[in-house]
Amino acid sequence: MPLHLPPISRREFLRRSLVAGAGLLTIRSLQAAEATGDPNHWVLFSDTHVAADLAAVSRDVNMADHLRNAVAGVRALTSSPAGVLMNGDCAFDHGLTGDYVNFTELLNPLSTSGLPLHLALGNHDDREVFWGAIKDTRPSSPPVASKHISIVEAGHANWFMLDSLDVTKQTPGRLGDEQRAWLSKALDARTDKPALVMVHHNPSFTDGKTTGLIDTEELIAILQPRRHVKALFFGHTHTWRLTDHDGLHLINLPAVAYPFNPKEVTGWIDCRLRADGISLEMHAHDTSNPAHGKVSELSWRAA
């Protein structure tokens, strides 16, 4: 399942940090926490790439500063969201312990303000290192033994968070047969609400070598005929794009960290669910960027 950070108080954060030692954070399971925000209001982060060195810079961006800015922006929202969905590549490059120590500490203002965080992994993450840094969160009976997947229930929809991490530091991603079988069954068991699927790697519709999701064709074959599946959210490319595939919305989340192309916007998305669609507001780090504050209204395809 994705890695969940429940809301905790500042006092509890400090207590657990001291217990864990060496700055490593110990957090109880999500089941112990209850979200209090609007169940149709969500914050979407992707590609934070936080490094063990808080002063580290990549592509002229200090990743820690960008995450601090995103956290401050979420805290400044006038209405409280139900939680934050973080779509992979939490760590800078190889998924080091120090990356995750800084990542969790930078997110702590959200957790101590009562906001749950639901974390998935990308190709720059390392599962075992993450589990070592974020203690007491590893599920005892995960739906798929080698993957971190789960369902996050919202007001007007269900989020299905997948795990496309194949090999750390290797660019392409893969879901695999077992995870896709789980997804098919999970989607069929929850047809009462729109389904929103989130995965780190971008779908790739080419027949050649891909840097995105290797088993794209198999995933789309699951999503496309299930009409209650309305959108596929992904990151990995560090671009902000809204497209569709035969009525299925493809939502490419911007990077919180840095762009691969300096012309691309970076930041995070304020997401509001409706019964018939979704509103996505771009919060750019550079508030002078024309994309900043723009709200995209998407309608769901017919059931």
PDB file of N, CA and C in Angstrom, residues 3 27 56 158 173 184 207 300:
ATOM      1  N   LEU A   3       2.532   4.618   1.408  1.00  0.00           N
ATOM      2  CA  LEU A   3       3.045   4.895   2.739  1.00  0.00           C
ATOM      3  C   LEU A   3       2.266   6.057   3.312  1.00  0.00           C
ATOM      4  N   ILE A  27       6.072   6.729  13.098  1.00  0.00           N
ATOM      5  CA  ILE A  27       4.687   7.151  12.971  1.00  0.00           C
ATOM      6  C   ILE A  27       3.788   5.927  13.001  1.00  0.00           C
ATOM      7  N   ALA A  56      21.185  21.207  -1.240  1.00  0.00           N
ATOM      8  CA  ALA A  56      21.423  20.661  -2.575  1.00  0.00           C
ATOM      9  C   ALA A  56      20.573  21.374  -3.620  1.00  0.00           C
ATOM     10  N   ASN A 158     -13.215   7.472  -5.356  1.00  0.00           N
ATOM     11  CA  ASN A 158     -12.206   6.665  -4.676  1.00  0.00           C
ATOM     12  C   ASN A 158     -10.882   6.813  -5.413  1.00  0.00           C
ATOM     13  N   GLY A 173       9.100   2.297 -15.379  1.00  0.00           N
ATOM     14  CA  GLY A 173       8.357   1.700 -14.280  1.00  0.00           C
ATOM     15  C   GLY A 173       7.506   0.540 -14.762  1.00  0.00           C
ATOM     16  N   SER A 184      -7.806  -4.725 -11.026  1.00  0.00           N
ATOM     17  CA  SER A 184      -9.039  -5.125 -11.707  1.00  0.00           C
ATOM     18  C   SER A 184     -10.115  -5.522 -10.706  1.00  0.00           C
ATOM     19  N   ASP A 207       5.486   1.950 -29.276  1.00  0.00           N
ATOM     20  CA  ASP A 207       5.927   0.557 -29.317  1.00  0.00           C
ATOM     21  C   ASP A 207       7.422   0.413 -29.056  1.00  0.00           C
ATOM     22  N   TRP A 300     -16.546  14.267 -16.134  1.00  0.00           N
ATOM     23  CA  TRP A 300     -16.349  12.826 -16.255  1.00  0.00           C
ATOM     24  C   TRP A 300     -17.040  12.271 -17.495  1.00  0.00           C
TER      25      TRP A 300
END
